[in-house]
GROMACS .gro file of C-alpha atoms in nm:
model
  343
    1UNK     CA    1   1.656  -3.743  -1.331
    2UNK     CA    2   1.417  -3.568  -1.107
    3UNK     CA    3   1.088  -3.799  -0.958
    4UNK     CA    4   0.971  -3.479  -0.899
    5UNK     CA    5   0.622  -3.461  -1.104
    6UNK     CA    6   0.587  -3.106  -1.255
    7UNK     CA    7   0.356  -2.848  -1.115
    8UNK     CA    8  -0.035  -2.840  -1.289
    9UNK     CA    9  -0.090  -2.476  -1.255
   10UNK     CA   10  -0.237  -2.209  -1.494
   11UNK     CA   11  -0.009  -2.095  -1.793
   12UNK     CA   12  -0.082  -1.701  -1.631
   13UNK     CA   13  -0.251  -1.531  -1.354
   14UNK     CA   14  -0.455  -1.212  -1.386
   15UNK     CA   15  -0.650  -0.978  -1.080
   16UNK     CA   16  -1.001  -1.142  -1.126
   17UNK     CA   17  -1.192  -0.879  -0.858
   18UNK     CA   18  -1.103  -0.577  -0.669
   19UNK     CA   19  -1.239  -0.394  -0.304
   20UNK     CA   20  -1.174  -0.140  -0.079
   21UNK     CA   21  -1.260  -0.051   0.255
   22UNK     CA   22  -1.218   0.340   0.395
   23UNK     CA   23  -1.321   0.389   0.778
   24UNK     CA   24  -1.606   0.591   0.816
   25UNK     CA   25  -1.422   0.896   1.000
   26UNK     CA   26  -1.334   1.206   0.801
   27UNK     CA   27  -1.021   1.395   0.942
   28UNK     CA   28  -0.966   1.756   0.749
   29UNK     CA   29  -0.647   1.908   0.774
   30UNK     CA   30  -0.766   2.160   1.049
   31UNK     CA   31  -0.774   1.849   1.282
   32UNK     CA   32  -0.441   1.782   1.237
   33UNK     CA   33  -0.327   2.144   1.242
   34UNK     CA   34  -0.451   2.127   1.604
   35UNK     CA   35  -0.125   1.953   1.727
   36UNK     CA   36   0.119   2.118   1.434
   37UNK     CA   37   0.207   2.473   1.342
   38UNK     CA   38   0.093   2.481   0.970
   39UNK     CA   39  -0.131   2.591   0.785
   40UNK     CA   40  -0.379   2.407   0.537
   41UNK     CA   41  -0.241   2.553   0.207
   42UNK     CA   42   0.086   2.426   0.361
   43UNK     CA   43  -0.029   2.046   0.361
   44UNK     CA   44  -0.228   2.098   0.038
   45UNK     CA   45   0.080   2.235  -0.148
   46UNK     CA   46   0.292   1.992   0.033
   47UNK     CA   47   0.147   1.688  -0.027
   48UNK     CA   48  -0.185   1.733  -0.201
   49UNK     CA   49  -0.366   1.611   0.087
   50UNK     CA   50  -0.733   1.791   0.176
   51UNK     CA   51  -0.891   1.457   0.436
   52UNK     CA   52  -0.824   1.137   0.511
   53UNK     CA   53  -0.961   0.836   0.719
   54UNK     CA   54  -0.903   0.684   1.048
   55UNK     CA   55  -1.040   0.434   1.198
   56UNK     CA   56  -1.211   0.367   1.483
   57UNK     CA   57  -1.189   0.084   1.774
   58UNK     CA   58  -1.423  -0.119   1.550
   59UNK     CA   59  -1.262  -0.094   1.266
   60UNK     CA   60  -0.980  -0.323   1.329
   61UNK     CA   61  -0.708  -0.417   1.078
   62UNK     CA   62  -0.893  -0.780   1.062
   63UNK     CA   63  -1.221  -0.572   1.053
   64UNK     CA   64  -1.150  -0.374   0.751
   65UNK     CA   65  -0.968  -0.652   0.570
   66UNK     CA   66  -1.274  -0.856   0.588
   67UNK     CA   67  -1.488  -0.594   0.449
   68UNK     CA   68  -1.268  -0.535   0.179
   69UNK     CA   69  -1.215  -0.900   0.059
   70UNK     CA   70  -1.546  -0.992   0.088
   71UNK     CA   71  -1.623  -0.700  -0.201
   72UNK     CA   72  -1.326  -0.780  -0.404
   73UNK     CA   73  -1.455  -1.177  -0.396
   74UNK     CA   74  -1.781  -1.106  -0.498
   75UNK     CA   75  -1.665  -0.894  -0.746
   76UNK     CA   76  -1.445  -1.199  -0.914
   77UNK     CA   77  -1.723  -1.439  -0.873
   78UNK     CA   78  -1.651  -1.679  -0.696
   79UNK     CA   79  -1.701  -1.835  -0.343
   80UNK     CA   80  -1.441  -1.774  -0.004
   81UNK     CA   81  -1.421  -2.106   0.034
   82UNK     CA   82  -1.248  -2.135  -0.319
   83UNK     CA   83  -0.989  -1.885  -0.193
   84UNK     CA   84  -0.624  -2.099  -0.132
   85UNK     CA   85  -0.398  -1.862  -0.018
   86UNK     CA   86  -0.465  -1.512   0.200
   87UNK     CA   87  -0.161  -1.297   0.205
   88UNK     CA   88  -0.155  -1.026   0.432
   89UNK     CA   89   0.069  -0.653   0.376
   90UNK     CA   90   0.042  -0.472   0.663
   91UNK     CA   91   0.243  -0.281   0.938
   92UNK     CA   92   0.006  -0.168   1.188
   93UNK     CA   93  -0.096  -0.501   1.315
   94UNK     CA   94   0.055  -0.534   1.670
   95UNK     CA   95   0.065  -0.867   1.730
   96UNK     CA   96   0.317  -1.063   1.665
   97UNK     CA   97   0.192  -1.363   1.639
   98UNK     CA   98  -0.019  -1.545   1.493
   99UNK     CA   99  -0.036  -1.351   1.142
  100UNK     CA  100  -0.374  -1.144   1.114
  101UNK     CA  101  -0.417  -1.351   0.797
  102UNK     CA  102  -0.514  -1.652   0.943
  103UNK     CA  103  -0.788  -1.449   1.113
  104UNK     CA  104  -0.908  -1.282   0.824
  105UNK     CA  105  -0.895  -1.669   0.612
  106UNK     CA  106  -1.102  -1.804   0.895
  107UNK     CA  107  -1.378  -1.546   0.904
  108UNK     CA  108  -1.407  -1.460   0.529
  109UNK     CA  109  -1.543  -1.859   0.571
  110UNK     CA  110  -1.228  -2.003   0.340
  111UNK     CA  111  -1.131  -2.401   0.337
  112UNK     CA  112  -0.825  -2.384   0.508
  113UNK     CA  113  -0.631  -2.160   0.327
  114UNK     CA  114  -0.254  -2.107   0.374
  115UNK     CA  115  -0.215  -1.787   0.574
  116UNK     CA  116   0.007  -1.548   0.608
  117UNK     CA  117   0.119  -1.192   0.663
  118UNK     CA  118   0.443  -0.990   0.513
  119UNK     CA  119   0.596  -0.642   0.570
  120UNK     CA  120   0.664  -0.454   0.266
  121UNK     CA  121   0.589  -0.081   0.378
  122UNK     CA  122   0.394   0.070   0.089
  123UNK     CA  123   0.558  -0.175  -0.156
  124UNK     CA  124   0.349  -0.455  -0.007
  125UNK     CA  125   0.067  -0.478  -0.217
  126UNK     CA  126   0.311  -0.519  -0.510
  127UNK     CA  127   0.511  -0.821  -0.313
  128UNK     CA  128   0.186  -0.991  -0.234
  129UNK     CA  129   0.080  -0.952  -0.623
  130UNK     CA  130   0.388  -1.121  -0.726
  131UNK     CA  131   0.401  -1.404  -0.449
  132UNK     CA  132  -0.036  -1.471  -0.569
  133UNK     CA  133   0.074  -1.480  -0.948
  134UNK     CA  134   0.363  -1.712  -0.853
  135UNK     CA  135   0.114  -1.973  -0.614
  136UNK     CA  136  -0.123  -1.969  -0.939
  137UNK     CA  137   0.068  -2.024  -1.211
  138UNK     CA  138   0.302  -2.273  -0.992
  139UNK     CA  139  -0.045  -2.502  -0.923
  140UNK     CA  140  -0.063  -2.453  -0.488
  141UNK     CA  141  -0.352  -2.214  -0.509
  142UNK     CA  142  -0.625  -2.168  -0.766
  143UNK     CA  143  -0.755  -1.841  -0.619
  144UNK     CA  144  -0.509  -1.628  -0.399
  145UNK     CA  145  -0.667  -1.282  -0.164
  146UNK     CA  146  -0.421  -1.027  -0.154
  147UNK     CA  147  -0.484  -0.787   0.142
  148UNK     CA  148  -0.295  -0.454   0.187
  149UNK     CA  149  -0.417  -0.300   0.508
  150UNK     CA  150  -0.312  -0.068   0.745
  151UNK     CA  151  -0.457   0.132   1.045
  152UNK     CA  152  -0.106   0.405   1.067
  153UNK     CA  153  -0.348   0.656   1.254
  154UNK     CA  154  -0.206   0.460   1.553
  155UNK     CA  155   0.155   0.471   1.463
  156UNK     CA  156   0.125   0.859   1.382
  157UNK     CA  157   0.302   1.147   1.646
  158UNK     CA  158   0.035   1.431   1.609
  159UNK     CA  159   0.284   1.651   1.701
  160UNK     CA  160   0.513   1.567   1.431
  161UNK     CA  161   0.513   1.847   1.137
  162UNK     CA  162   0.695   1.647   0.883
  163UNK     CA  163   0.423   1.345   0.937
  164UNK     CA  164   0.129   1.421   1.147
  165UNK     CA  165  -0.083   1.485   0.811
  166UNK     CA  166   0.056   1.197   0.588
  167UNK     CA  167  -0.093   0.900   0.672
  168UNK     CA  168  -0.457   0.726   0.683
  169UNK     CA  169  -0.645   0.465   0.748
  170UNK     CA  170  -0.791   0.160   0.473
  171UNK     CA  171  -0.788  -0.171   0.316
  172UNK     CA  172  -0.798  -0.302  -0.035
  173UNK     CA  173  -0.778  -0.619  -0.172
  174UNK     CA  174  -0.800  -0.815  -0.475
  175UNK     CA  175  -0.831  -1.204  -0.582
  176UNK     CA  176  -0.601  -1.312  -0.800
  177UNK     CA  177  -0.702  -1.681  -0.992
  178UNK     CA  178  -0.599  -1.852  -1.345
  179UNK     CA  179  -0.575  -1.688  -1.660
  180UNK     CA  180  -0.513  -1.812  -2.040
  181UNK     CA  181  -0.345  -1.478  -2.135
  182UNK     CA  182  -0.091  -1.297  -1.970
  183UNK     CA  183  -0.239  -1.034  -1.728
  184UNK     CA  184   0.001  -0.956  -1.469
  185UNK     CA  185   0.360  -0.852  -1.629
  186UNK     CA  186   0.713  -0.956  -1.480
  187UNK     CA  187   0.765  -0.752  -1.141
  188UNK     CA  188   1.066  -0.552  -1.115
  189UNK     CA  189   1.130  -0.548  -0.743
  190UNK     CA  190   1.440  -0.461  -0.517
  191UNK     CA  191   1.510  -0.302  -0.181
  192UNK     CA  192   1.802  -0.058  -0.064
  193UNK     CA  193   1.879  -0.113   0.274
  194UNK     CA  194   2.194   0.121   0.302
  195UNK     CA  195   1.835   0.412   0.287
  196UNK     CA  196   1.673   0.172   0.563
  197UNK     CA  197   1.686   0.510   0.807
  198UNK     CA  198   1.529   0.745   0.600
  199UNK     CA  199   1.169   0.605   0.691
  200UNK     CA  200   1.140   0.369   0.995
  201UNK     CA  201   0.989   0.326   1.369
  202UNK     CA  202   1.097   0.585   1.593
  203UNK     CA  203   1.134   0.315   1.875
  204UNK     CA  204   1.136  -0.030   1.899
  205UNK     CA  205   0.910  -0.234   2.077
  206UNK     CA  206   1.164  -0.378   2.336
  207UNK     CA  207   1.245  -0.057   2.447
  208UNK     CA  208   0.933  -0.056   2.646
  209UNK     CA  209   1.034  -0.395   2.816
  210UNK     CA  210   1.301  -0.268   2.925
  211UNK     CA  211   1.165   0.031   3.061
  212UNK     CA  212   1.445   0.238   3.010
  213UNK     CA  213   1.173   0.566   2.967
  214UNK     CA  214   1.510   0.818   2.986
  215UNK     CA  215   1.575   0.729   2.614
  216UNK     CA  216   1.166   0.709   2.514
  217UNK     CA  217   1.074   1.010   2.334
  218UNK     CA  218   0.863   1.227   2.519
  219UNK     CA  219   0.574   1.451   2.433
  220UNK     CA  220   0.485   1.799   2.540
  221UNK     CA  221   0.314   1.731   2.812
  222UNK     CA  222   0.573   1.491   2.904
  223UNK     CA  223   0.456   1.169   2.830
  224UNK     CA  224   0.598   0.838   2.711
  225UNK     CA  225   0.533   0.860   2.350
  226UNK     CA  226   0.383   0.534   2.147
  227UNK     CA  227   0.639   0.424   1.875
  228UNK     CA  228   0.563   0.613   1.533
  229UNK     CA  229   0.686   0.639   1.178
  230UNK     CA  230   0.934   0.901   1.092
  231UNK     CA  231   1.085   0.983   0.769
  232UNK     CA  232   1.348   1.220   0.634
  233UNK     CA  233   1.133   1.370   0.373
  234UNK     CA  234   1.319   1.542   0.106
  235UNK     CA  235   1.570   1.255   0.095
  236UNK     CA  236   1.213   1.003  -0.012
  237UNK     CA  237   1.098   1.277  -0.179
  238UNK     CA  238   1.439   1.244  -0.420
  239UNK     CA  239   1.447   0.901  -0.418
  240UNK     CA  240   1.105   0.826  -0.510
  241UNK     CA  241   1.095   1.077  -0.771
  242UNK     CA  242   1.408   1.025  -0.928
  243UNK     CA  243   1.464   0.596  -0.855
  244UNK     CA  244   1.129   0.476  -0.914
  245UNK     CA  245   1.071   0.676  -1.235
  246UNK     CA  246   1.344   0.399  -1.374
  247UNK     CA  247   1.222   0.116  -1.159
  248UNK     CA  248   0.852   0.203  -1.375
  249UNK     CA  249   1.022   0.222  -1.712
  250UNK     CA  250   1.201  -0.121  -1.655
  251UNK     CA  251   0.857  -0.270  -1.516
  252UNK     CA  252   0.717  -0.141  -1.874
  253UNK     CA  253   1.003  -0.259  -2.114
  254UNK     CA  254   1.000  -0.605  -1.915
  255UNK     CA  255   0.618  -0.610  -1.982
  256UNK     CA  256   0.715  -0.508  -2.372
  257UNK     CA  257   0.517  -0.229  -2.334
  258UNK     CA  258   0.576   0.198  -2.385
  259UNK     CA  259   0.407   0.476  -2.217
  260UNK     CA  260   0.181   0.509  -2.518
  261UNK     CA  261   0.045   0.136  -2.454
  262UNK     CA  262  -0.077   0.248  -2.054
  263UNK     CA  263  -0.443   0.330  -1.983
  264UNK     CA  264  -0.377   0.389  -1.622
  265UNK     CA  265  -0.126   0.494  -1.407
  266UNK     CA  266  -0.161   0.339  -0.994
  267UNK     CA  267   0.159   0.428  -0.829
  268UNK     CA  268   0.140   0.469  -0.391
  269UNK     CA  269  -0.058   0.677  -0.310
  270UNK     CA  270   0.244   0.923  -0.089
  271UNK     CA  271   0.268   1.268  -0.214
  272UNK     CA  272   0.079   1.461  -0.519
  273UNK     CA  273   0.413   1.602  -0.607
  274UNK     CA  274   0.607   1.281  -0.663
  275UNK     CA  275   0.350   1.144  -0.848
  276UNK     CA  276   0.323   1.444  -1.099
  277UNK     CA  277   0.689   1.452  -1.117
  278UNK     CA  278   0.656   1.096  -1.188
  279UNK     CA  279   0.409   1.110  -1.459
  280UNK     CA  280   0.647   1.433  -1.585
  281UNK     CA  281   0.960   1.197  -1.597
  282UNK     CA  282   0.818   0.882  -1.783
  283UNK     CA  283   0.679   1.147  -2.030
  284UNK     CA  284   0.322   0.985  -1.961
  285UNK     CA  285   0.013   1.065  -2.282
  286UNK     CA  286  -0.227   1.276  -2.163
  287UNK     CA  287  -0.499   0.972  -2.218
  288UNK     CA  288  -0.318   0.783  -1.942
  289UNK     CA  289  -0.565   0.805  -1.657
  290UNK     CA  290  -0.354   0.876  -1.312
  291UNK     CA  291  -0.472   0.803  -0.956
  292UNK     CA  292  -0.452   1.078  -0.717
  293UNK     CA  293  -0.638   0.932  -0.465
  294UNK     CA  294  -0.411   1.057  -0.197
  295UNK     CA  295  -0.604   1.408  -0.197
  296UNK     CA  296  -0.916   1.235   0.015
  297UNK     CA  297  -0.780   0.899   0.158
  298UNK     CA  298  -0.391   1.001   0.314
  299UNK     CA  299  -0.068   0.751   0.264
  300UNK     CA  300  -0.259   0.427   0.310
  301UNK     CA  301   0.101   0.222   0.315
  302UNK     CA  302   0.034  -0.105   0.187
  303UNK     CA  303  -0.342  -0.022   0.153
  304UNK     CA  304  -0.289   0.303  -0.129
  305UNK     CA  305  -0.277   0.093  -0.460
  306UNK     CA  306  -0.530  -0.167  -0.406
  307UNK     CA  307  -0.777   0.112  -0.296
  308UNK     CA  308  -0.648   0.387  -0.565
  309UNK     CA  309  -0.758   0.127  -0.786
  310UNK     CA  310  -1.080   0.010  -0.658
  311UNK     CA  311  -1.201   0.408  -0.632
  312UNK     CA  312  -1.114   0.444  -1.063
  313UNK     CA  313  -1.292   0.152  -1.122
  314UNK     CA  314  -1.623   0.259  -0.951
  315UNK     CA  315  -1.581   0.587  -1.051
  316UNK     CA  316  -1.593   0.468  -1.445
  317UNK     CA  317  -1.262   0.670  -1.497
  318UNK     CA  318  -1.056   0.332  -1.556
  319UNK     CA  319  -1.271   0.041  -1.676
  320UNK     CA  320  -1.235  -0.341  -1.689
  321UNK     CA  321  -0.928  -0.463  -1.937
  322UNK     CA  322  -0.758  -0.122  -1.894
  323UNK     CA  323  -0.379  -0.212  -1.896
  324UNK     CA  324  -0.230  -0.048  -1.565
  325UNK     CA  325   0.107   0.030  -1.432
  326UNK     CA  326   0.121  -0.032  -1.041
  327UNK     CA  327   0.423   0.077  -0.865
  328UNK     CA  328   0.469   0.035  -0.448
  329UNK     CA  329   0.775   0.212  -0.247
  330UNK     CA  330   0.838   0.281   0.057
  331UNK     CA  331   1.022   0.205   0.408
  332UNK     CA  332   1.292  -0.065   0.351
  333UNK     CA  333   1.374   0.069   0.101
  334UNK     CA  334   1.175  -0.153  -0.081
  335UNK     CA  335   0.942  -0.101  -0.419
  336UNK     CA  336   0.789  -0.339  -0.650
  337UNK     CA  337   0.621  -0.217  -1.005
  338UNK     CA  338   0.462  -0.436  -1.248
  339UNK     CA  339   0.148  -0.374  -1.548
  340UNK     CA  340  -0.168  -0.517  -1.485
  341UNK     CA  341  -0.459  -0.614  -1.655
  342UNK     CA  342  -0.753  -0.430  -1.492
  343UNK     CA  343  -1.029  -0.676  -1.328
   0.00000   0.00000   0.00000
């Protein structure tokens, strides 16, 4: 028999407060149709995208993350240094080591909280979710920040028409601490690796090491170009739309839930159209409030949930105790979807 004693942690876990950081740059489409041939209508009707954010020098990834957390702790109450565990979804932060976490645990003025990043794409936030309710209800963390943050203005190729206009700049975050009721459902989560091409870095970092700059994509003035993201878009569009339509139904039967039981609806924030085609699919009530948040923020990555969520919550058009479905997918492929009580 085990010596092992058992673990003394809370029967559940729930999202206890909730904040989001935008940078304080507007870009309108007719910025980025200064480097693409398109049109405004195009990238409307495309992706349902009128502005987004990016940030500035300033407004670092452990800039905005700190902003963000420190509304999303006040908003649960309680004090940084109560915070046990900082978990970190991003894939704009260029150094390799040490993780931008420990950063961020250090400033936000926590008591030496484990630390750490992870790279999830725009499934992130969902991975992070699971691995807080897992730390809470296993007894090594009372309080766990979840951070999804990404500055992808810097890993975008202006000149790029399937991708210049996606993405954006932001952070959310949210604590997530004890519960005596279940508030965070069973995650259905998964990744499909043989689709790892369809989005991904155009170059690897070593390839500037090397200096090999006759096999570095060029722009056209005839410059080394910075690594970006690329994606074959109609083959996510597909998969998203027709994949993670089931991946939300199983994250709502394992919850013992039906579309009628949803008050909200917080998938990534990616494209207008595969969300509507989502909502379409899973035969969503008309009283289920969905985020579209995309329209004025971009593809935030990692960053599109947590902030999706924070915006219906200060906007009074989801409330406190609102049962949510959250769903994350992206580059891997990876995607994560569970229901949440809202904070």
């Amino acid at each position: 028999m085990s010596k092992i004693k058992p673990s003394k942690g809370a029967p559940y876990a729930r999202i206890l407060g909730v904040g989001g950081y935008r940078p304080t740059r507007v870009v309108p489409n007719e910025v980025i149709l200064e480097t693409i041939d398109s049109s405004d209508e195009w990238i409307r009707s495309r992706s349902g995208i009128e502005t987004r954010h990016w940030a500035s020098p300033e407004e670092t990834v452990a800039a905005m993350s700190i902003e963000a957390s420190g509304k999303a702790i006040a908003d649960a109450g309680i004090d940084a240094a109560q915070i046990g565990a900082v978990v970190v979804s991003t894939v704009s932060h260029f150094s390799q080591t040490p993780a931008v976490a420990t950063e961020i645990a250090d400033k936000l003025g926590t008591d030496r909280a484990a630390a750490f990043d992870i790279s999830a794409g725009c499934a992130g936030f969902g991975y992070g979710l699971t691995l807080a309710k897992g730390m809470i209800v296993e007894g090594s963390a009372e309080y766990v920040l979840v951070i999804g943050v990404e500055r992808l203005s810097d890993l975008t190729d202006l000149e790029d028409r399937a991708t210049a206009f996606l993405f954006g700049d932001g952070a959310g975050a949210v604590v997530v601490g004890p519960s005596q009721e279940p508030a965070i459902g069973p995650t259905v989560w998964g990744s499909e690796g043989d689709k790892s091409e369809t989005i991904k870095q155009t170059v690897p970092w070593d390839r500037f090491r090397i200096g090999d700059v006759c096999e570095l994509p060029l722009d056209s003035e005839g410059n080394v170009k910075f690594p970006a993201i690329t994606q074959e878009g109609q083959a996510v569009f597909r998969w998203a739309v027709f994949e993670m339509a089931k991946v939300a139904k199983e994250a709502l039967d394992a919850s013992g839930l039906s579309p009628d039981d949803l008050d909200v609806f917080i998938p990534h924030q990616a494209n207008v159209r595969i969300i509507d085609s989502m909502v379409k699919t899973l035969k969503l009530p008309e009283h289920v409030m969905v985020a579209r948040d995309i329209r004025t923020t971009g593809n935030t990555s990692a960053a599109s949930i947590p902030l999706a969520m924070e915006r219906l919550l200060a906007t009074g058009e989801a409330k406190s105790g609102d049962t949510a479905l959250v769903i994350g997918f992206g580059a891997g492929l990876v995607y994560a979807a569970t229901v949440v009580t809202l904070p």
